[in-house]
Amino acid sequence: LERTLTDKDLMICNDKEGMCIGGVFGGLKSGVTEKTTDVFLESAYFNPKWIRKTARRFGLNTDSSFRFERGVDPNDTIYVLKRAALLIKEVAGGTFNGEIQDVYPQKIESPVVELSLEKVNSLIGKNIPADTVKSILKSLEVEITNENEDILTLAIPTYRVDVTRDVDVIEDILRIYGYNNIEIGDEVKSNLSYQTASDSSYDMQNLISEQLTGEGFFEIMNNSLTKEAYYTDLTVYPVSRCVYLLNPLSTDLNVMRQTLLFGGLENIAYNRNRKNNDLKFYEFGNCYFFDADRKEEGKPLREYTEEFHLGIWLCGDNINNSWAAPNEKTSVYHLKGYAEKVLYRLGLNPGQYQYEQFSNELYDAALNIKTRNRNLGTLGIVSKKVLKQTDVNTEVFFAEFNWDNLMKETRKHSVTFKEISKYPSVKRDFALLLDKNILFEQVEKTAYKAEKKFLKEVSLFDVYEGKNLPEGKKSYAVNFVLQDDDKTLNDKQIDAIMKKIQTSLEQELGAQLR
């Protein structure tokens, strides 16, 4: 088995070749066999982060990597070396040859933590005598280097790699003192608030969840923590806007997500690796952002913002082969349909919003849905670069809504019902010759602008580009539905309405009737 190394992989080498991956995996030629007579011992401390990255990169979960990536005592290398040598001598015999060579350019000192006795009592919920706290610290081999009233300056043993903050020390104190020695208080202090807007948002969330589930979607719930690597090359979600964890469990979970996209793609990759290829997912979750420009004295949280989002993913087949229907691939148009249904279910009219086409690092082609002053969401085809980054080998369609902004829109609109008209509707078609850069959205808005009272619906049922058309042109076949709620429209009225729509399309979009 061959593995391709990178410049970030630590190797232990002799004067001719590499012998093993440091802290992760031993080499074939450097191992011990029954014929081995000479053994060279090395005791080393490796950076946990680098060992973890190398082990994950090669998919190697060894005893060595398991230990080093979780941290070991850097000041224990000589003791461990001597102990290993003595064990070898006791078990297999032999003699020592040579002196210990210690290469330690910069000694790692004991971490220093300041501990407030008042904070100890506050977090634990009981006043523990100072002498008891000091006794527990001594039993944990934590040295008290200085005392200033109720503040203790502590030197943490270097082998306690998990203790870096005062709350870590307090946790150890509580563990030794005993949870059973903490009495349950007679009072419960709470602060309750009632927010109708929050309740309304929650009700709407359940409403959309029921709708999407009924349409065949599965709800997913991903960790808000993700890897920094997803954002290192992005400009739409730059790494500078990531919210970093102070003490991450691993480099795979070291930042807060800025988008729901990557979590869903990981779910898709997981399912497709298990032959589950036709997928429809949705997720509600928070996204987090850091903005240094918002910094304000006395307001440490002003730099951080949190948004609630809704994500929708589609991939694979929309309809599988059966006797009733042919095989049909999922497309971005299916996604757009589901997205519009979400808006309709919230009491919003998709036709009243602006749609802008764009592409970036996340999308090969996409639409941005927005009002005059706020973005509601995006939908489109996920870029091949992002798919490769998450090991997804199929086309994926993704929509992401800013749920907070959607709720602001719903509060501006109320859903009203009216009686179905007793009078018949009339349908008329136009075959329009248009420039290729004209969108159907423009045709639709121009028509509604020209006739506000009687025009009920505008739909596109055919698009043609090719032979018998002038260069740079395309043909749209558009259907118009007209209806008067109070009486039946006559031919003269219908012709006048259609003429008004035709004139408006010609003047504003340069359209021609075919």
Short mmCIF file of C-alpha atoms in Angstrom, two decimals:
data_model
loop_
_atom_site.label_atom_id
_atom_site.label_comp_id
_atom_site.label_asym_id
_atom_site.label_seq_id
_atom_site.Cartn_x
_atom_site.Cartn_y
_atom_site.Cartn_z
CA LEU A 1 0.00 0.00 0.00
CA GLU A 2 1.42 3.36 -1.07
CA ARG A 3 0.51 6.72 0.43
CA THR A 4 1.28 10.10 -1.10
CA LEU A 5 2.82 12.45 1.46
CA THR A 6 2.38 16.20 1.67
CA ASP A 7 4.68 18.87 3.07
CA LYS A 8 2.52 18.86 6.22
CA ASP A 9 3.25 15.23 7.14
CA LEU A 10 5.98 14.64 9.74
CA MET A 11 8.44 11.88 8.83
CA ILE A 12 11.15 10.14 10.85
CA CYS A 13 14.05 9.38 8.52
CA ASN A 14 17.56 7.95 8.45
CA ASP A 15 20.26 9.48 6.25
CA LYS A 16 18.82 7.82 3.14
CA GLU A 17 15.04 7.43 3.35
CA GLY A 18 11.90 7.85 5.39
CA MET A 19 11.31 5.19 8.02
CA CYS A 20 7.89 5.99 9.48
CA ILE A 21 5.18 8.65 9.81
CA GLY A 22 5.99 10.40 13.08
CA GLY A 23 3.44 9.74 15.81
CA VAL A 24 1.13 7.80 13.48
CA PHE A 25 2.48 4.77 11.67
CA GLY A 26 5.66 2.69 11.76
CA GLY A 27 7.59 1.62 8.68
CA LEU A 28 8.15 -1.89 7.37
CA LYS A 29 11.94 -1.72 7.57
CA SER A 30 12.08 0.00 10.95
CA GLY A 31 9.96 -2.58 12.80
CA VAL A 32 11.23 -5.19 15.27
CA THR A 33 11.31 -8.88 14.27
CA GLU A 34 12.51 -12.12 15.89
CA LYS A 35 15.93 -11.58 14.28
CA THR A 36 16.40 -8.05 15.67
CA THR A 37 19.54 -7.68 17.83
CA ASP A 38 20.01 -3.89 17.96
CA VAL A 39 17.23 -1.49 18.91
CA PHE A 40 17.40 2.29 18.70
CA LEU A 41 14.92 3.95 21.07
CA GLU A 42 13.40 7.36 20.44
CA SER A 43 11.01 9.12 22.80
CA ALA A 44 9.31 12.19 21.36
CA TYR A 45 6.52 14.70 21.83
CA PHE A 46 4.46 15.61 18.74
CA ASN A 47 2.05 18.48 18.18
CA PRO A 48 -1.44 16.95 18.64
CA LYS A 49 -3.00 19.07 15.89
CA TRP A 50 -0.49 17.94 13.22
CA ILE A 51 -0.75 14.29 14.26
CA ARG A 52 -4.54 14.46 14.12
CA LYS A 53 -4.49 16.01 10.63
CA THR A 54 -2.06 13.41 9.26
CA ALA A 55 -4.00 10.50 10.79
CA ARG A 56 -7.29 11.79 9.33
CA ARG A 57 -5.69 12.48 5.94
CA PHE A 58 -4.56 8.86 5.57
CA GLY A 59 -7.43 7.26 7.49
CA LEU A 60 -5.03 5.76 10.04
CA ASN A 61 -6.35 5.17 13.57
CA THR A 62 -3.39 3.65 15.40
CA ASP A 63 -2.52 3.32 19.09
CA SER A 64 0.21 5.89 18.52
CA SER A 65 -2.01 8.48 16.83
CA PHE A 66 -4.77 7.88 19.40
CA ARG A 67 -2.37 8.86 22.18
CA PHE A 68 -0.46 11.71 20.53
CA GLU A 69 -3.48 13.50 19.05
CA ARG A 70 -5.04 13.69 22.51
CA GLY A 71 -1.90 15.14 24.06
CA VAL A 72 0.88 13.68 26.21
CA ASP A 73 3.26 15.15 28.78
CA PRO A 74 6.07 16.88 26.83
CA ASN A 75 8.34 16.82 29.90
CA ASP A 76 8.07 13.06 30.36
CA THR A 77 10.07 11.94 27.32
CA ILE A 78 13.32 11.08 29.16
CA TYR A 79 11.53 9.13 31.90
CA VAL A 80 9.55 7.16 29.29
CA LEU A 81 12.73 6.45 27.33
CA LYS A 82 14.52 5.08 30.41
CA ARG A 83 11.51 3.03 31.45
CA ALA A 84 11.22 1.44 27.99
CA ALA A 85 14.94 0.58 28.00
CA LEU A 86 14.69 -1.05 31.44
CA LEU A 87 11.65 -3.10 30.41
CA ILE A 88 13.44 -4.37 27.29
CA LYS A 89 16.46 -5.34 29.37
CA GLU A 90 14.33 -7.15 31.97
CA VAL A 91 12.31 -9.08 29.38
CA ALA A 92 14.83 -9.76 26.61
CA GLY A 93 18.22 -9.08 28.19
CA GLY A 94 20.93 -7.09 26.48
CA THR A 95 23.10 -4.11 27.37
CA PHE A 96 22.81 -0.34 27.02
CA ASN A 97 25.05 1.30 24.47
CA GLY A 98 25.51 5.08 24.31
CA GLU A 99 24.22 8.10 26.21
CA ILE A 100 20.81 9.74 26.04
CA GLN A 101 20.68 12.65 23.60
CA ASP A 102 18.02 15.18 24.59
CA VAL A 103 16.95 17.73 21.95
CA TYR A 104 14.63 20.23 23.65
CA PRO A 105 15.16 23.73 22.13
CA GLN A 106 12.32 25.44 24.00
CA LYS A 107 11.05 23.89 27.21
CA ILE A 108 7.29 23.76 27.66
CA GLU A 109 6.45 25.31 31.02
CA SER A 110 3.51 24.45 33.24
CA PRO A 111 0.36 26.35 32.22
CA VAL A 112 -0.57 29.11 34.66
CA VAL A 113 -4.19 29.53 35.76
CA GLU A 114 -5.63 32.10 38.15
CA LEU A 115 -8.39 30.67 40.33
CA SER A 116 -10.92 32.75 42.26
CA LEU A 117 -12.27 31.04 45.39
CA GLU A 118 -15.41 33.14 45.02
CA LYS A 119 -15.92 31.73 41.51
CA VAL A 120 -15.34 28.21 42.83
CA ASN A 121 -18.17 28.64 45.33
CA SER A 122 -20.40 30.38 42.77
CA LEU A 123 -20.11 27.67 40.11
CA ILE A 124 -20.28 24.72 42.51
CA GLY A 125 -23.17 26.24 44.48
CA LYS A 126 -21.65 25.75 47.90
CA ASN A 127 -19.09 27.57 50.04
CA ILE A 128 -16.15 25.19 50.24
CA PRO A 129 -13.46 26.12 52.81
CA ALA A 130 -10.26 27.49 51.29
CA ASP A 131 -8.18 24.84 53.09
CA THR A 132 -10.29 22.10 51.51
CA VAL A 133 -9.77 23.61 48.05
CA LYS A 134 -6.01 23.82 48.61
CA SER A 135 -5.90 20.23 49.86
CA ILE A 136 -7.73 19.01 46.76
CA LEU A 137 -5.37 20.97 44.51
CA LYS A 138 -2.38 19.43 46.27
CA SER A 139 -3.81 15.93 45.76
CA LEU A 140 -4.14 16.75 42.05
CA GLU A 141 -0.43 17.79 41.94
CA VAL A 142 -1.43 21.37 41.14
CA GLU A 143 1.11 23.78 42.63
CA ILE A 144 -0.06 27.03 44.24
CA THR A 145 2.62 29.54 43.30
CA ASN A 146 0.97 32.65 44.72
CA GLU A 147 -1.97 33.72 46.91
CA ASN A 148 -3.60 37.16 46.78
CA GLU A 149 -6.67 37.33 49.03
CA ASP A 150 -9.11 34.88 47.37
CA ILE A 151 -7.10 34.57 44.11
CA LEU A 152 -4.80 31.55 43.75
CA THR A 153 -2.16 31.41 41.03
CA LEU A 154 -1.74 27.79 39.96
CA ALA A 155 0.90 25.89 37.99
CA ILE A 156 -0.85 23.04 36.18
CA PRO A 157 1.14 19.82 35.60
CA THR A 158 2.16 19.51 31.97
CA TYR A 159 0.59 16.06 31.76
CA ARG A 160 -2.85 17.62 32.36
CA VAL A 161 -3.29 18.74 28.76
CA ASP A 162 -7.05 19.00 29.29
CA VAL A 163 -6.75 21.72 31.96
CA THR A 164 -6.22 25.20 30.53
CA ARG A 165 -8.87 27.39 32.25
CA ASP A 166 -10.10 28.09 35.76
CA VAL A 167 -13.38 26.28 35.06
CA ASP A 168 -11.40 23.12 34.24
CA VAL A 169 -9.78 23.32 37.68
CA ILE A 170 -13.17 23.95 39.33
CA GLU A 171 -14.55 20.85 37.60
CA ASP A 172 -11.73 18.78 39.08
CA ILE A 173 -12.30 20.29 42.53
CA LEU A 174 -16.00 19.37 42.35
CA ARG A 175 -15.17 15.86 41.18
CA ILE A 176 -12.86 15.23 44.14
CA TYR A 177 -15.07 17.05 46.66
CA GLY A 178 -17.99 14.87 45.57
CA TYR A 179 -21.21 15.66 43.77
CA ASN A 180 -23.12 13.96 46.56
CA ASN A 181 -21.79 16.56 49.02
CA ILE A 182 -23.58 19.40 47.20
CA GLU A 183 -26.98 19.98 48.80
CA ILE A 184 -29.99 20.80 46.64
CA GLY A 185 -31.18 24.32 47.43
CA ASP A 186 -34.68 25.27 48.54
CA GLU A 187 -35.03 28.02 45.92
CA VAL A 188 -35.09 27.89 42.15
CA LYS A 189 -34.31 31.19 40.43
CA SER A 190 -35.60 31.64 36.91
CA ASN A 191 -36.29 34.39 34.44
CA LEU A 192 -39.13 33.67 32.02
CA SER A 193 -40.07 35.77 29.04
CA TYR A 194 -42.93 35.44 26.60
CA GLN A 195 -42.27 36.46 23.02
CA THR A 196 -45.13 36.12 20.58
CA ALA A 197 -42.80 36.62 17.59
CA SER A 198 -40.69 33.65 18.68
CA ASP A 199 -43.77 31.49 19.17
CA SER A 200 -45.06 32.48 15.74
CA SER A 201 -41.72 31.56 14.15
CA TYR A 202 -41.81 28.17 15.88
CA ASP A 203 -45.37 27.52 14.66
CA MET A 204 -44.37 28.44 11.10
CA GLN A 205 -41.35 26.16 11.37
CA ASN A 206 -43.60 23.24 12.30
CA LEU A 207 -45.93 24.15 9.43
CA ILE A 208 -43.12 24.02 6.85
CA SER A 209 -41.67 20.86 8.42
CA GLU A 210 -45.01 19.10 7.98
CA GLN A 211 -45.28 20.30 4.39
CA LEU A 212 -41.77 19.21 3.36
CA THR A 213 -42.11 15.88 5.16
CA GLY A 214 -45.39 15.30 3.34
CA GLU A 215 -43.58 15.96 0.04
CA GLY A 216 -41.10 13.16 0.74
CA PHE A 217 -38.31 15.08 2.47
CA PHE A 218 -36.37 13.84 5.48
CA GLU A 219 -35.35 16.28 8.21
CA ILE A 220 -31.66 16.28 9.14
CA MET A 221 -30.04 17.82 12.21
CA ASN A 222 -26.32 18.56 11.95
CA ASN A 223 -23.77 19.85 14.42
CA SER A 224 -23.34 23.63 14.38
CA LEU A 225 -19.59 23.00 14.61
CA THR A 226 -17.72 22.32 11.40
CA LYS A 227 -14.23 22.46 9.90
CA GLU A 228 -12.40 25.67 9.02
CA ALA A 229 -11.16 24.06 5.78
CA TYR A 230 -14.59 24.49 4.16
CA TYR A 231 -14.20 28.29 4.28
CA THR A 232 -10.49 28.84 3.58
CA ASP A 233 -10.96 29.49 -0.16
CA LEU A 234 -14.39 31.15 -0.08
CA THR A 235 -15.17 34.83 -0.60
CA VAL A 236 -18.94 34.56 -0.13
CA TYR A 237 -18.35 33.07 3.34
CA PRO A 238 -14.75 34.15 4.08
CA VAL A 239 -12.74 32.46 6.79
CA SER A 240 -12.29 35.87 8.42
CA ARG A 241 -16.00 35.79 9.32
CA CYS A 242 -15.78 32.41 11.05
CA VAL A 243 -16.54 32.18 14.76
CA TYR A 244 -13.68 30.10 16.22
CA LEU A 245 -13.87 27.85 19.26
CA LEU A 246 -11.34 28.62 21.99
CA ASN A 247 -10.89 24.96 22.88
CA PRO A 248 -12.03 22.77 19.93
CA LEU A 249 -12.28 19.01 20.29
CA SER A 250 -10.59 18.63 16.90
CA THR A 251 -9.71 20.62 13.78
CA ASP A 252 -12.79 19.05 12.15
CA LEU A 253 -14.96 20.91 14.67
CA ASN A 254 -13.10 24.16 15.24
CA VAL A 255 -15.48 26.81 13.83
CA MET A 256 -19.21 27.59 13.84
CA ARG A 257 -20.96 27.09 10.50
CA GLN A 258 -21.80 30.07 8.28
CA THR A 259 -24.09 28.05 6.01
CA LEU A 260 -26.11 24.84 6.26
CA LEU A 261 -24.75 23.65 2.89
CA PHE A 262 -21.73 21.60 3.98
CA GLY A 263 -23.53 19.63 6.69
CA GLY A 264 -26.17 18.52 4.21
CA LEU A 265 -23.51 17.53 1.65
CA GLU A 266 -21.81 15.38 4.29
CA ASN A 267 -25.17 13.65 4.87
CA ILE A 268 -25.57 13.12 1.12
CA ALA A 269 -22.06 11.63 0.83
CA TYR A 270 -22.78 9.32 3.79
CA ASN A 271 -26.05 8.08 2.24
CA ARG A 272 -24.68 7.64 -1.27
CA ASN A 273 -21.78 5.58 0.07
CA ARG A 274 -24.49 3.22 1.33
CA LYS A 275 -26.32 3.06 -2.03
CA ASN A 276 -29.07 5.47 -0.97
CA ASN A 277 -28.91 7.76 -4.00
CA ASP A 278 -32.27 9.54 -4.34
CA LEU A 279 -32.30 12.07 -1.52
CA LYS A 280 -34.50 14.95 -0.37
CA PHE A 281 -33.37 16.66 2.85
CA TYR A 282 -34.30 19.77 4.79
CA GLU A 283 -32.84 21.33 7.93
CA PHE A 284 -33.57 24.20 10.28
CA GLY A 285 -30.53 25.54 12.09
CA ASN A 286 -28.52 28.53 13.24
CA CYS A 287 -25.59 30.01 11.34
CA TYR A 288 -22.97 32.20 13.00
CA PHE A 289 -20.89 35.15 11.80
CA PHE A 290 -18.03 37.31 13.08
CA ASP A 291 -17.53 40.88 11.87
CA ALA A 292 -14.55 42.79 13.26
CA ASP A 293 -15.91 46.06 11.80
CA ARG A 294 -18.83 45.93 14.25
CA LYS A 295 -16.53 46.09 17.27
CA GLU A 296 -17.69 48.56 19.89
CA GLU A 297 -16.15 49.40 23.26
CA GLY A 298 -18.05 47.86 26.14
CA LYS A 299 -20.09 45.56 23.85
CA PRO A 300 -17.99 42.39 23.36
CA LEU A 301 -20.79 40.48 21.62
CA ARG A 302 -21.54 43.12 19.00
CA GLU A 303 -19.02 41.51 16.61
CA TYR A 304 -21.04 38.28 16.58
CA THR A 305 -24.34 37.65 14.82
CA GLU A 306 -26.59 34.61 14.61
CA GLU A 307 -29.14 33.81 11.90
CA PHE A 308 -31.75 31.06 11.72
CA HIS A 309 -31.78 29.35 8.31
CA LEU A 310 -33.77 26.74 6.38
CA GLY A 311 -31.83 24.50 3.98
CA ILE A 312 -33.27 22.21 1.27
CA TRP A 313 -31.22 19.61 -0.67
CA LEU A 314 -32.16 17.47 -3.70
CA CYS A 315 -30.18 14.87 -5.65
CA GLY A 316 -30.68 11.67 -7.62
CA ASP A 317 -33.95 10.72 -9.33
CA ASN A 318 -37.23 12.51 -8.78
CA ILE A 319 -39.17 9.54 -10.22
CA ASN A 320 -37.75 6.02 -10.51
CA ASN A 321 -38.55 3.81 -13.49
CA SER A 322 -41.92 2.15 -13.14
CA TRP A 323 -44.80 0.92 -15.28
CA ALA A 324 -46.64 4.20 -14.63
CA ALA A 325 -43.94 6.76 -15.37
CA PRO A 326 -40.50 6.92 -16.98
CA ASN A 327 -37.35 7.70 -15.02
CA GLU A 328 -37.00 11.42 -14.23
CA LYS A 329 -33.89 13.10 -12.88
CA THR A 330 -34.14 15.75 -10.19
CA SER A 331 -33.50 19.23 -11.57
CA VAL A 332 -33.12 22.76 -10.32
CA TYR A 333 -36.70 23.36 -11.45
CA HIS A 334 -37.96 20.82 -8.92
CA LEU A 335 -36.01 22.71 -6.26
CA LYS A 336 -37.50 26.03 -7.38
CA GLY A 337 -40.97 24.49 -7.15
CA TYR A 338 -40.41 23.30 -3.58
CA ALA A 339 -38.94 26.68 -2.63
CA GLU A 340 -41.95 28.53 -4.05
CA LYS A 341 -44.30 26.20 -2.16
CA VAL A 342 -42.53 27.19 1.07
CA LEU A 343 -43.18 30.85 0.28
CA TYR A 344 -46.81 30.20 -0.63
CA ARG A 345 -47.34 28.20 2.61
CA LEU A 346 -46.03 31.17 4.59
CA GLY A 347 -48.59 33.41 2.91
CA LEU A 348 -46.06 35.05 0.59
CA ASN A 349 -46.34 35.52 -3.17
CA PRO A 350 -43.09 34.48 -4.95
CA GLY A 351 -44.02 36.68 -7.90
CA GLN A 352 -43.65 39.88 -5.90
CA TYR A 353 -39.96 39.38 -5.13
CA GLN A 354 -36.83 40.11 -7.15
CA TYR A 355 -34.84 37.23 -8.66
CA GLU A 356 -31.19 37.77 -9.58
CA GLN A 357 -29.07 35.21 -11.42
CA PHE A 358 -25.52 34.69 -10.18
CA SER A 359 -22.74 32.15 -9.75
CA ASN A 360 -19.93 31.90 -7.20
CA GLU A 361 -17.74 29.35 -5.41
CA LEU A 362 -20.81 27.61 -3.95
CA TYR A 363 -23.10 27.59 -6.99
CA ASP A 364 -22.46 26.92 -10.68
CA ALA A 365 -25.77 28.68 -11.37
CA ALA A 366 -28.20 30.17 -8.89
CA LEU A 367 -30.97 32.64 -8.11
CA ASN A 368 -31.01 35.17 -5.31
CA ILE A 369 -34.48 35.91 -3.91
CA LYS A 370 -34.78 39.31 -2.26
CA THR A 371 -36.92 42.31 -1.46
CA ARG A 372 -35.75 45.89 -1.85
CA ASN A 373 -33.70 45.87 1.35
CA ARG A 374 -33.16 42.28 2.46
CA ASN A 375 -32.17 38.86 1.11
CA LEU A 376 -34.69 36.08 1.60
CA GLY A 377 -32.65 33.20 0.23
CA THR A 378 -30.75 31.56 -2.60
CA LEU A 379 -31.28 28.43 -4.68
CA GLY A 380 -29.24 26.75 -7.37
CA ILE A 381 -26.84 24.06 -8.56
CA VAL A 382 -24.01 23.33 -6.12
CA SER A 383 -20.59 23.88 -7.70
CA LYS A 384 -18.41 20.93 -8.68
CA LYS A 385 -15.58 22.32 -6.54
CA VAL A 386 -17.69 22.15 -3.38
CA LEU A 387 -19.02 18.69 -4.30
CA LYS A 388 -15.46 17.41 -4.70
CA GLN A 389 -14.53 18.95 -1.35
CA THR A 390 -17.23 16.87 0.37
CA ASP A 391 -16.73 13.68 -1.73
CA VAL A 392 -20.13 13.91 -3.45
CA ASN A 393 -20.03 12.57 -7.01
CA THR A 394 -23.47 13.60 -8.25
CA GLU A 395 -25.30 16.82 -9.06
CA VAL A 396 -26.87 18.45 -5.99
CA PHE A 397 -29.47 21.23 -5.87
CA PHE A 398 -29.59 23.41 -2.77
CA ALA A 399 -31.76 26.23 -1.43
CA GLU A 400 -31.10 28.22 1.73
CA PHE A 401 -33.55 30.70 3.24
CA ASN A 402 -32.87 33.28 5.90
CA TRP A 403 -35.75 32.27 8.17
CA ASP A 404 -35.54 35.45 10.26
CA ASN A 405 -36.09 37.57 7.15
CA LEU A 406 -38.93 35.33 5.98
CA MET A 407 -40.66 35.84 9.33
CA LYS A 408 -40.33 39.62 8.94
CA GLU A 409 -42.04 39.30 5.55
CA THR A 410 -44.87 37.15 6.91
CA ARG A 411 -45.61 39.72 9.60
CA LYS A 412 -46.11 42.31 6.85
CA HIS A 413 -48.69 40.16 5.05
CA SER A 414 -51.96 38.59 6.09
CA VAL A 415 -53.60 35.64 4.36
CA THR A 416 -57.15 36.43 3.23
CA PHE A 417 -59.69 34.21 1.53
CA LYS A 418 -62.31 35.21 -1.01
CA GLU A 419 -65.12 33.47 -2.81
CA ILE A 420 -64.33 31.67 -6.05
CA SER A 421 -65.61 33.72 -8.97
CA LYS A 422 -68.91 32.62 -10.46
CA TYR A 423 -67.84 33.86 -13.87
CA PRO A 424 -65.70 31.93 -16.36
CA SER A 425 -62.04 32.64 -16.97
CA VAL A 426 -60.59 33.18 -20.44
CA LYS A 427 -57.23 31.92 -21.72
CA ARG A 428 -55.18 33.56 -24.45
CA ASP A 429 -51.70 32.71 -25.80
CA PHE A 430 -48.88 34.82 -27.18
CA ALA A 431 -45.88 33.52 -29.16
CA LEU A 432 -43.27 36.18 -28.38
CA LEU A 433 -39.94 36.78 -30.12
CA LEU A 434 -37.50 38.15 -27.51
CA ASP A 435 -33.83 38.85 -27.00
CA LYS A 436 -32.05 35.91 -25.36
CA ASN A 437 -31.18 37.95 -22.27
CA ILE A 438 -34.86 38.61 -21.46
CA LEU A 439 -36.16 36.50 -18.54
CA PHE A 440 -39.69 35.16 -18.16
CA GLU A 441 -39.83 37.05 -14.85
CA GLN A 442 -39.61 40.30 -16.83
CA VAL A 443 -42.42 39.19 -19.15
CA GLU A 444 -44.58 38.24 -16.17
CA LYS A 445 -44.03 41.52 -14.28
CA THR A 446 -44.57 43.62 -17.40
CA ALA A 447 -47.89 41.87 -18.08
CA TYR A 448 -49.14 42.30 -14.50
CA LYS A 449 -48.08 45.94 -14.58
CA ALA A 450 -50.07 46.50 -17.79
CA GLU A 451 -53.25 44.81 -16.53
CA LYS A 452 -53.75 44.77 -12.76
CA LYS A 453 -57.49 44.06 -12.52
CA PHE A 454 -58.39 41.24 -14.90
CA LEU A 455 -55.07 39.39 -15.41
CA LYS A 456 -55.06 36.47 -12.95
CA GLU A 457 -52.19 34.26 -14.14
CA VAL A 458 -49.22 34.28 -16.53
CA SER A 459 -47.43 31.02 -17.36
CA LEU A 460 -44.69 29.89 -19.74
CA PHE A 461 -45.43 26.64 -21.59
CA ASP A 462 -42.77 26.55 -24.33
CA VAL A 463 -39.30 27.93 -25.08
CA TYR A 464 -37.67 27.63 -28.50
CA GLU A 465 -34.18 28.57 -29.64
CA GLY A 466 -32.73 27.47 -32.96
CA LYS A 467 -33.57 27.36 -36.65
CA ASN A 468 -35.78 29.96 -38.33
CA LEU A 469 -35.14 32.51 -35.60
CA PRO A 470 -32.95 35.62 -35.93
CA GLU A 471 -29.55 35.47 -34.23
CA GLY A 472 -29.67 36.40 -30.55
CA LYS A 473 -33.41 35.73 -30.33
CA LYS A 474 -35.63 33.13 -28.64
CA SER A 475 -39.34 32.33 -28.68
CA TYR A 476 -41.57 32.21 -25.59
CA ALA A 477 -45.06 30.69 -25.71
CA VAL A 478 -46.93 32.41 -22.90
CA ASN A 479 -50.42 31.73 -21.56
CA PHE A 480 -52.56 34.49 -19.99
CA VAL A 481 -55.63 33.85 -17.82
CA LEU A 482 -58.21 36.68 -17.67
CA GLN A 483 -61.22 36.88 -15.39
CA ASP A 484 -63.68 39.44 -14.05
CA ASP A 485 -65.04 38.68 -10.57
CA ASP A 486 -68.28 40.57 -11.24
CA LYS A 487 -69.31 39.63 -14.78
CA THR A 488 -68.38 37.63 -17.88
CA LEU A 489 -65.77 39.26 -20.10
CA ASN A 490 -66.87 39.80 -23.71
CA ASP A 491 -64.66 39.53 -26.81
CA LYS A 492 -64.25 43.28 -27.13
CA GLN A 493 -62.96 43.60 -23.55
CA ILE A 494 -60.65 40.60 -23.96
CA ASP A 495 -59.14 41.98 -27.17
CA ALA A 496 -58.59 45.38 -25.53
CA ILE A 497 -56.84 43.79 -22.53
CA MET A 498 -54.58 41.62 -24.71
CA LYS A 499 -53.75 44.61 -26.92
CA LYS A 500 -52.72 46.58 -23.84
CA ILE A 501 -50.48 43.73 -22.65
CA GLN A 502 -48.97 43.33 -26.15
CA THR A 503 -48.17 47.05 -26.40
CA SER A 504 -46.53 47.03 -22.98
CA LEU A 505 -44.36 44.00 -23.88
CA GLU A 506 -43.31 45.62 -27.17
CA GLN A 507 -42.40 48.96 -25.61
CA GLU A 508 -40.65 47.74 -22.45
CA LEU A 509 -39.02 44.48 -23.63
CA GLY A 510 -38.84 44.88 -27.40
CA ALA A 511 -41.06 41.81 -27.86
CA GLN A 512 -42.58 40.86 -31.21
CA LEU A 513 -45.58 38.64 -31.88
CA ARG A 514 -44.71 35.65 -34.09
#
